[in-house]
CSV table of C-alpha atoms in Angstrom, one decimal:
chain,number,residue,atom,x,y,z
Q,23,MET,CA,0.0,0.0,0.0
Q,24,ALA,CA,1.1,3.6,-0.6
Q,25,VAL,CA,-0.1,6.8,0.9
Q,26,ASN,CA,0.0,9.9,-1.2
Q,27,VAL,CA,0.2,13.2,0.8
Q,28,GLY,CA,-1.2,16.4,-0.6
Q,29,GLU,CA,-1.9,15.6,-4.3
Q,30,SER,CA,-5.2,15.6,-6.0
Q,31,LYS,CA,-7.0,12.3,-6.7
Q,32,GLY,CA,-6.8,13.0,-10.5
Q,33,THR,CA,-3.0,13.4,-10.3
Q,34,ILE,CA,-2.7,10.2,-8.2
Q,35,LEU,CA,-5.0,8.2,-10.6
Q,36,ASP,CA,-2.9,9.4,-13.6
Q,37,PHE,CA,0.3,8.2,-11.9
Q,38,VAL,CA,-1.2,4.8,-10.9
Q,39,GLN,CA,-2.4,4.2,-14.4
Q,40,LYS,CA,0.8,5.3,-16.0
Q,41,HIS,CA,3.0,3.1,-13.8
Q,42,ARG,CA,0.4,0.2,-13.5
Q,43,LEU,CA,0.9,0.0,-9.7
Q,44,PRO,CA,-0.2,-3.4,-8.4
Q,45,PHE,CA,-1.1,-2.1,-4.9
Q,46,PRO,CA,-3.7,0.2,-3.3
Q,47,ILE,CA,-3.0,3.9,-3.0
Q,48,MET,CA,-4.5,5.8,-0.1
Q,49,THR,CA,-4.7,9.6,0.1
Q,50,ASP,CA,-3.7,11.8,3.0
Q,51,PRO,CA,-4.8,15.3,1.7
Q,52,SER,CA,-4.4,17.0,5.1
Q,53,GLY,CA,-1.1,15.2,6.1
Q,54,GLU,CA,-2.7,13.8,9.2
Q,55,ALA,CA,-1.4,10.2,8.6
Q,56,ALA,CA,2.1,11.6,7.8
Q,57,SER,CA,2.1,13.5,11.1
Q,58,ALA,CA,0.9,10.4,13.0
Q,59,TYR,CA,3.9,8.4,11.6
Q,60,ARG,CA,6.3,11.3,12.1
Q,61,VAL,CA,7.2,11.6,8.4
Q,62,ASN,CA,9.6,14.5,8.1
Q,63,GLY,CA,10.2,14.2,4.4
Q,64,LEU,CA,8.9,12.5,1.3
Q,65,PRO,CA,9.1,9.9,0.0
Q,66,ALA,CA,9.4,7.7,3.0
Q,67,THR,CA,9.0,3.9,3.2
Q,68,PHE,CA,7.5,2.1,6.1
Q,69,LEU,CA,7.3,-1.7,6.7
Q,70,ILE,CA,4.4,-2.3,9.0
Q,71,SER,CA,3.6,-5.7,10.6
Q,72,PRO,CA,0.1,-7.3,10.3
Q,73,GLN,CA,-0.3,-6.2,14.0
Q,74,GLY,CA,0.3,-2.5,13.0
Q,75,GLN,CA,3.8,-2.1,14.4
Q,76,VAL,CA,6.3,-0.1,12.4
Q,77,LYS,CA,9.2,-2.5,11.8
Q,78,GLN,CA,11.3,-0.2,9.6
Q,79,MET,CA,11.3,3.3,8.2
Q,80,VAL,CA,13.5,4.3,5.4
Q,81,PRO,CA,13.6,8.0,4.4
Q,82,GLY,CA,14.0,8.8,0.7
Q,83,GLU,CA,13.2,6.9,-2.5
Q,84,LEU,CA,13.8,3.2,-2.8
Q,85,THR,CA,14.7,2.3,-6.4
Q,86,ASN,CA,17.4,-0.4,-6.0
Q,87,THR,CA,15.9,-3.9,-6.2
Q,88,GLU,CA,18.6,-5.4,-4.0
Q,89,GLN,CA,18.0,-2.7,-1.4
Q,90,ILE,CA,14.3,-3.4,-1.4
Q,91,LYS,CA,14.9,-7.2,-1.1
Q,92,ALA,CA,17.3,-6.7,1.8
Q,93,LEU,CA,14.8,-4.4,3.6
Q,94,LEU,CA,12.0,-7.0,3.2
Q,95,ASN,CA,14.2,-9.8,4.3
Q,96,SER,CA,15.2,-7.9,7.4
Q,97,VAL,CA,11.7,-8.0,8.7
Q,98,GLN,CA,10.9,-11.6,7.9
Q,99,PRO,CA,10.4,-14.0,10.9
Q,100,GLY,CA,13.7,-15.4,11.9
Q,101,ALA,CA,15.8,-12.7,10.3
């Protein structure tokens, strides 16, 4: 899931369609969710457990496949 902060629904929809994103996109027009998770800059990536616990937060853009795999592996049970 992704959360978009502050952009219009039309802009978000255009982006999702252009990039064929395979996950849901939520909107946070007021920045309330960003404040609740103490996001100081965008983009930011959070890995959240099924129980709702923040397991990892990575500021900045994630574009490197190996970096993303390592991040996901770091929060797997037994890691």
